Amino acid sequence: MAPVTSSLLAALAGLPNLAEPVPGWATGGQPTEQQIKAFKAAGGQVVVDNRDPMEPRPFDEPATVHAAGLEYISLPIVHGAVTTDTMKQMHQVLKRLEGKKALLHCSSGNRTAAALIPYMMIEKKMEQEDAVDLAMSIGLRSAELMEVAVQYAGGLSG
């Protein structure tokens, strides 16, 4: 049997900024209905949506995720309104997802990548620079989001 890692990424082929920063966790931009179904078929369990519910979407994602038999978690990371509390909520969700196969996404991967920084620093004991480099390699583009993520992680790990 092929490793889970490659089957999750294969199921989500074409997803913007697709990456697997933690084994079993795929990150990136907005998936299609077909990608959600393929993710489930590849053993996926949970979809974490970091988009604002008001953002325009190509389809009803919560309904599609539930119809596929997956757990749906909406945790909006809203540009210009991100606080350390937002990062804390995401950190708590990520700790709960350990050992599960999850798809974490926003529209491009930028917000989701930023929200992984505290998890990587605190739970995976990564140095700040390495966690930021990883986030940038999987889609982080916002200095503001990076700063909030590092500020939250620094407050806990410092």
Backbone as CSV, one residue per row, in Angstrom:
resi,resn,N_x,N_y,N_z,CA_x,CA_y,CA_z,C_x,C_y,C_z
1,MET,0.840,-1.189,0.000,0.000,0.000,0.000,0.879,1.245,0.000
2,ALA,0.497,2.238,-0.778,1.265,3.480,-0.853,1.160,4.223,0.472
3,PRO,2.200,4.967,0.829,2.111,5.725,2.084,0.973,6.740,2.038
4,VAL,0.366,6.961,3.189,-0.757,7.889,3.305,-0.360,9.255,2.759
5,THR,0.855,9.653,3.075,1.344,10.959,2.672,1.085,11.223,1.202
6,SER,1.571,10.349,0.344,1.451,10.606,-1.083,0.005,10.479,-1.557
7,SER,-0.797,9.617,-0.941,-2.186,9.490,-1.391,-2.998,10.744,-1.067
8,LEU,-2.735,11.375,0.077,-3.435,12.626,0.394,-3.055,13.706,-0.606
9,LEU,-1.769,13.839,-0.873,-1.326,14.874,-1.810,-1.808,14.559,-3.221
10,ALA,-1.817,13.283,-3.586,-2.306,12.910,-4.919,-3.789,13.238,-5.049
11,ALA,-4.558,13.007,-3.981,-5.995,13.285,-4.007,-6.272,14.770,-4.198
12,LEU,-5.356,15.600,-3.715,-5.556,17.048,-3.756,-4.723,17.724,-4.844
13,ALA,-4.232,16.945,-5.783,-3.402,17.504,-6.863,-4.108,18.691,-7.505
14,GLY,-3.366,19.769,-7.716,-3.939,20.962,-8.329,-4.370,22.016,-7.319
15,LEU,-4.411,21.665,-6.031,-4.767,22.639,-4.994,-3.677,23.710,-4.936
16,PRO,-4.042,24.999,-4.902,-3.017,26.046,-4.830,-2.135,25.879,-3.585
17,ASN,-0.819,25.992,-3.757,0.143,25.905,-2.650,0.035,24.609,-1.852
18,LEU,-0.340,23.520,-2.496,-0.497,22.237,-1.801,0.812,21.811,-1.142
19,ALA,0.724,21.441,0.137,1.895,20.981,0.886,1.426,20.050,1.993
20,GLU,2.381,19.359,2.603,2.089,18.500,3.754,3.128,18.792,4.837
21,PRO,2.941,19.926,5.556,3.937,20.354,6.540,4.037,19.431,7.750
22,VAL,2.969,18.708,8.042,2.932,17.722,9.114,2.367,16.459,8.471
23,PRO,2.956,15.288,8.727,2.421,14.066,8.103,0.917,13.905,8.366
24,GLY,0.164,13.758,7.267,-1.282,13.593,7.373,-2.074,14.885,7.275
25,TRP,-1.385,16.029,7.267,-2.065,17.317,7.146,-1.702,17.950,5.817
26,ALA,-2.700,18.124,4.966,-2.494,18.823,3.702,-2.939,20.270,3.901
27,THR,-2.154,21.198,3.362,-2.501,22.620,3.453,-2.508,23.224,2.064
28,GLY,-3.252,24.317,1.925,-3.266,25.010,0.644,-4.446,25.944,0.520
29,GLY,-4.786,26.208,-0.727,-5.871,27.127,-1.038,-7.211,26.416,-1.156
30,GLN,-8.173,27.110,-1.727,-9.549,26.620,-1.838,-9.636,25.320,-2.645
31,PRO,-10.164,24.240,-2.033,-10.344,22.997,-2.790,-11.620,23.043,-3.637
32,THR,-11.697,22.149,-4.594,-12.915,21.968,-5.385,-13.761,20.881,-4.724
33,GLU,-14.998,20.744,-5.171,-15.854,19.666,-4.657,-15.197,18.317,-4.925
34,GLN,-14.613,18.160,-6.118,-13.977,16.897,-6.473,-12.777,16.606,-5.567
35,GLN,-12.012,17.646,-5.236,-10.857,17.445,-4.354,-11.293,17.021,-2.954
36,ILE,-12.403,17.582,-2.473,-12.909,17.192,-1.154,-13.304,15.708,-1.168
37,LYS,-13.992,15.286,-2.218,-14.387,13.866,-2.321,-13.161,12.964,-2.441
38,ALA,-12.170,13.383,-3.218,-10.948,12.589,-3.373,-10.166,12.531,-2.060
39,PHE,-10.177,13.628,-1.306,-9.515,13.681,0.001,-10.155,12.654,0.941
40,LYS,-11.484,12.599,0.953,-12.199,11.618,1.775,-11.824,10.204,1.333
41,ALA,-11.801,9.964,0.024,-11.474,8.631,-0.508,-10.042,8.221,-0.146
42,ALA,-9.164,9.208,0.043,-7.769,8.934,0.392,-7.573,8.787,1.901
43,GLY,-8.680,8.771,2.646,-8.584,8.585,4.093,-8.717,9.861,4.896
44,GLY,-9.038,10.972,4.227,-9.200,12.239,4.931,-10.321,12.173,5.960
45,GLN,-10.169,12.959,7.035,-11.151,12.943,8.119,-11.742,14.316,8.436
46,VAL,-10.930,15.366,8.323,-11.346,16.682,8.787,-10.933,17.749,7.775
47,VAL,-11.823,18.731,7.546,-11.490,19.901,6.743,-11.575,21.119,7.659
48,VAL,-10.478,21.871,7.745,-10.445,23.110,8.513,-10.405,24.252,7.508
49,ASP,-11.459,25.066,7.537,-11.621,26.167,6.594,-11.278,27.473,7.293
50,ASN,-10.191,28.125,6.868,-9.761,29.385,7.466,-10.302,30.604,6.723
51,ARG,-11.240,30.387,5.798,-11.824,31.517,5.076,-12.959,32.128,5.884
52,ASP,-13.172,33.414,5.657,-14.302,34.105,6.272,-15.577,33.554,5.626
53,PRO,-16.603,33.215,6.414,-17.840,32.695,5.818,-18.453,33.635,4.775
54,MET,-18.105,34.924,4.824,-18.649,35.897,3.875,-17.876,35.936,2.550
55,GLU,-16.715,35.291,2.506,-15.941,35.282,1.256,-16.708,34.517,0.190
56,PRO,-16.658,34.999,-1.056,-17.341,34.264,-2.129,-16.691,32.896,-2.340
57,ARG,-17.533,31.911,-2.584,-17.045,30.538,-2.775,-17.685,29.936,-4.014
58,PRO,-16.973,28.979,-4.626,-17.514,28.356,-5.833,-18.641,27.350,-5.546
59,PHE,-18.802,26.923,-4.283,-19.836,25.947,-3.922,-20.054,26.002,-2.414
60,ASP,-21.087,25.292,-1.924,-21.394,25.252,-0.494,-20.446,24.256,0.167
61,GLU,-19.327,24.786,0.647,-18.295,23.892,1.198,-18.742,23.111,2.428
62,PRO,-19.368,23.754,3.438,-19.781,22.958,4.606,-20.690,21.789,4.212
63,ALA,-21.654,22.039,3.325,-22.573,20.971,2.901,-21.828,19.875,2.145
64,THR,-20.893,20.269,1.283,-20.119,19.291,0.512,-19.255,18.432,1.431
65,VAL,-18.611,19.077,2.406,-17.747,18.359,3.353,-18.574,17.372,4.177
66,HIS,-19.711,17.829,4.696,-20.565,16.944,5.493,-21.112,15.798,4.639
67,ALA,-21.510,16.110,3.400,-22.045,15.072,2.510,-20.996,14.009,2.210
68,ALA,-19.725,14.414,2.205,-18.640,13.459,1.950,-18.318,12.627,3.193
69,GLY,-18.949,12.970,4.329,-18.703,12.215,5.552,-17.481,12.695,6.323
70,LEU,-17.112,13.954,6.112,-15.957,14.536,6.785,-16.416,15.519,7.858
71,GLU,-15.569,15.730,8.851,-15.833,16.761,9.847,-15.441,18.107,9.246
72,TYR,-16.263,19.141,9.480,-15.994,20.483,8.962,-15.782,21.428,10.132
73,ILE,-14.646,22.134,10.127,-14.362,23.124,11.162,-14.144,24.465,10.465
74,SER,-14.964,25.447,10.824,-14.791,26.799,10.299,-14.062,27.613,11.348
75,LEU,-12.866,28.085,11.003,-12.090,28.910,11.909,-11.554,30.085,11.096
76,PRO,-12.388,31.126,10.909,-11.997,32.233,10.038,-10.755,32.979,10.514
77,ILE,-9.865,33.191,9.584,-8.713,34.064,9.797,-8.945,35.212,8.818
78,VAL,-9.421,36.337,9.362,-9.876,37.442,8.531,-8.776,38.490,8.411
79,HIS,-8.392,38.805,7.182,-7.353,39.816,6.946,-7.676,41.087,7.706
80,GLY,-6.700,41.624,8.421,-6.885,42.878,9.143,-7.557,42.726,10.489
81,ALA,-8.025,41.514,10.824,-8.712,41.317,12.101,-8.133,40.128,12.874
82,VAL,-6.918,39.738,12.525,-6.302,38.583,13.178,-5.633,39.034,14.466
83,THR,-5.921,38.300,15.546,-5.329,38.605,16.847,-4.605,37.366,17.362
84,THR,-3.902,37.527,18.470,-3.263,36.358,19.068,-4.334,35.357,19.513
85,ASP,-5.544,35.835,19.823,-6.623,34.916,20.186,-7.015,34.026,19.001
86,THR,-7.000,34.606,17.778,-7.263,33.797,16.577,-6.230,32.680,16.485
87,MET,-4.959,33.029,16.710,-3.886,32.039,16.633,-4.041,30.983,17.730
88,LYS,-4.501,31.419,18.910,-4.716,30.475,20.014,-5.802,29.462,19.627
89,GLN,-6.895,29.950,19.048,-7.977,29.044,18.630,-7.459,28.033,17.607
90,MET,-6.685,28.508,16.640,-6.151,27.617,15.611,-5.187,26.613,16.235
91,HIS,-4.350,27.064,17.155,-3.403,26.180,17.836,-4.157,25.059,18.566
92,GLN,-5.245,25.427,19.250,-6.029,24.422,19.975,-6.651,23.412,19.005
93,VAL,-7.152,23.881,17.868,-7.723,22.983,16.860,-6.639,22.044,16.330
94,LEU,-5.461,22.590,16.036,-4.387,21.753,15.491,-3.956,20.683,16.488
95,LYS,-3.895,21.020,17.770,-3.530,20.006,18.771,-4.563,18.880,18.773
96,ARG,-5.826,19.239,18.581,-6.903,18.241,18.559,-6.822,17.355,17.309
97,LEU,-6.215,17.882,16.248,-6.137,17.140,14.984,-4.940,16.193,14.912
98,GLU,-4.079,16.203,15.909,-2.901,15.336,15.868,-3.334,13.893,15.643
99,GLY,-2.684,13.251,14.673,-2.998,11.859,14.364,-4.155,11.686,13.395
100,LYS,-4.829,12.778,13.051,-5.929,12.695,12.078,-5.434,13.174,10.718
101,LYS,-6.145,12.771,9.675,-5.829,13.228,8.328,-6.703,14.442,8.039
102,ALA,-6.053,15.587,7.868,-6.795,16.842,7.762,-6.370,17.654,6.544
103,LEU,-7.333,18.403,6.032,-7.084,19.394,4.992,-7.323,20.749,5.629
104,LEU,-6.291,21.582,5.667,-6.389,22.922,6.240,-6.216,23.904,5.101
105,HIS,-7.192,24.799,4.929,-7.090,25.708,3.781,-7.716,27.062,4.037
106,CYS,-7.285,28.033,3.194,-7.951,29.319,3.065,-8.163,29.491,1.559
107,SER,-8.076,30.701,1.036,-8.271,30.824,-0.410,-6.988,30.536,-1.178
108,SER,-5.825,30.876,-0.584,-4.552,30.676,-1.290,-3.540,29.831,-0.525
109,GLY,-3.723,29.683,0.780,-2.750,29.008,1.626,-2.013,29.979,2.535
110,ASN,-2.121,31.278,2.285,-1.423,32.306,3.054,-1.817,32.291,4.535
111,ARG,-3.114,32.390,4.816,-3.579,32.460,6.207,-3.344,31.146,6.938
112,THR,-3.608,30.042,6.252,-3.410,28.726,6.869,-1.939,28.515,7.207
113,ALA,-1.040,28.889,6.305,0.394,28.735,6.554,0.823,29.545,7.779
114,ALA,0.327,30.775,7.886,0.666,31.611,9.042,0.194,30.962,10.335
115,ALA,-1.010,30.405,10.299,-1.602,29.822,11.507,-0.887,28.551,11.956
116,LEU,-0.069,27.966,11.100,0.704,26.789,11.483,1.970,27.153,12.258
117,ILE,2.418,28.401,12.161,3.677,28.795,12.809,3.676,28.489,14.312
118,PRO,2.646,28.915,15.076,2.675,28.616,16.510,2.719,27.113,16.798
119,TYR,1.961,26.329,16.044,1.959,24.880,16.252,3.363,24.308,16.033
120,MET,4.000,24.736,14.953,5.329,24.211,14.636,6.351,24.615,15.700
121,MET,6.241,25.850,16.212,7.184,26.320,17.229,6.942,25.663,18.584
122,ILE,5.680,25.565,18.977,5.358,25.100,20.331,5.323,23.575,20.410
123,GLU,4.572,22.944,19.505,4.396,21.481,19.581,5.545,20.718,18.934
124,LYS,6.102,21.262,17.858,7.168,20.560,17.128,8.554,21.080,17.479
125,LYS,8.608,22.049,18.412,9.872,22.603,18.916,10.767,23.165,17.810
126,MET,10.142,23.733,16.778,10.915,24.360,15.706,11.396,25.724,16.153
127,GLU,12.557,26.114,15.677,13.025,27.483,15.901,12.107,28.418,15.110
128,GLN,11.958,29.652,15.600,11.089,30.619,14.936,11.453,30.773,13.459
129,GLU,12.720,30.928,13.163,13.151,31.142,11.779,12.761,29.954,10.890
130,ASP,12.927,28.737,11.422,12.582,27.541,10.638,11.073,27.447,10.425
131,ALA,10.295,27.777,11.457,8.833,27.728,11.343,8.345,28.755,10.320
132,VAL,8.938,29.945,10.332,8.562,30.990,9.375,8.976,30.578,7.963
133,ASP,10.178,30.010,7.826,10.633,29.539,6.505,9.687,28.472,5.959
134,LEU,9.275,27.549,6.822,8.342,26.502,6.407,7.031,27.144,5.947
135,ALA,6.499,28.059,6.747,5.233,28.715,6.400,5.360,29.440,5.057
136,MET,6.479,30.114,4.846,6.672,30.826,3.575,6.754,29.832,2.413
137,SER,7.336,28.673,2.654,7.472,27.690,1.578,6.132,27.055,1.211
138,ILE,5.134,27.161,2.100,3.821,26.563,1.808,2.739,27.612,1.564
139,GLY,3.129,28.882,1.369,2.142,29.861,0.943,2.038,31.147,1.730
140,LEU,2.729,31.269,2.871,2.652,32.503,3.655,3.179,33.682,2.840
141,ARG,2.371,34.748,2.748,2.789,35.953,2.032,2.606,37.210,2.881
142,SER,1.910,37.105,4.002,1.546,38.278,4.793,2.468,38.469,5.992
143,ALA,3.186,39.606,6.006,4.048,39.931,7.149,3.207,40.141,8.408
144,GLU,2.022,40.737,8.237,1.147,40.992,9.393,0.747,39.672,10.062
145,LEU,0.313,38.706,9.268,-0.092,37.412,9.834,1.087,36.715,10.491
146,MET,2.253,36.785,9.861,3.445,36.158,10.430,3.754,36.770,11.793
147,GLU,3.662,38.106,11.887,3.967,38.773,13.145,3.013,38.351,14.261
148,VAL,1.728,38.266,13.960,0.747,37.862,14.979,1.017,36.412,15.420
149,ALA,1.325,35.541,14.453,1.592,34.134,14.767,2.827,34.006,15.657
150,VAL,3.883,34.718,15.316,5.131,34.663,16.086,4.934,35.286,17.470
151,GLN,4.163,36.362,17.522,3.887,37.019,18.817,3.150,36.044,19.741
152,TYR,2.140,35.348,19.215,1.405,34.374,20.032,2.323,33.238,20.492
153,ALA,3.085,32.666,19.549,3.965,31.545,19.885,5.037,31.971,20.870
154,GLY,5.585,33.170,20.679,6.623,33.669,21.575,6.109,33.862,22.993
155,GLY,4.845,34.254,23.085,4.243,34.439,24.403,4.077,33.126,25.149
156,LEU,3.947,32.034,24.410,3.770,30.733,25.057,5.081,30.003,25.250
157,SER,5.981,30.124,24.271,7.209,29.339,24.347,8.336,30.098,25.043
158,GLY,8.153,31.423,25.240,9.209,32.262,25.781,9.333,32.239,27.237
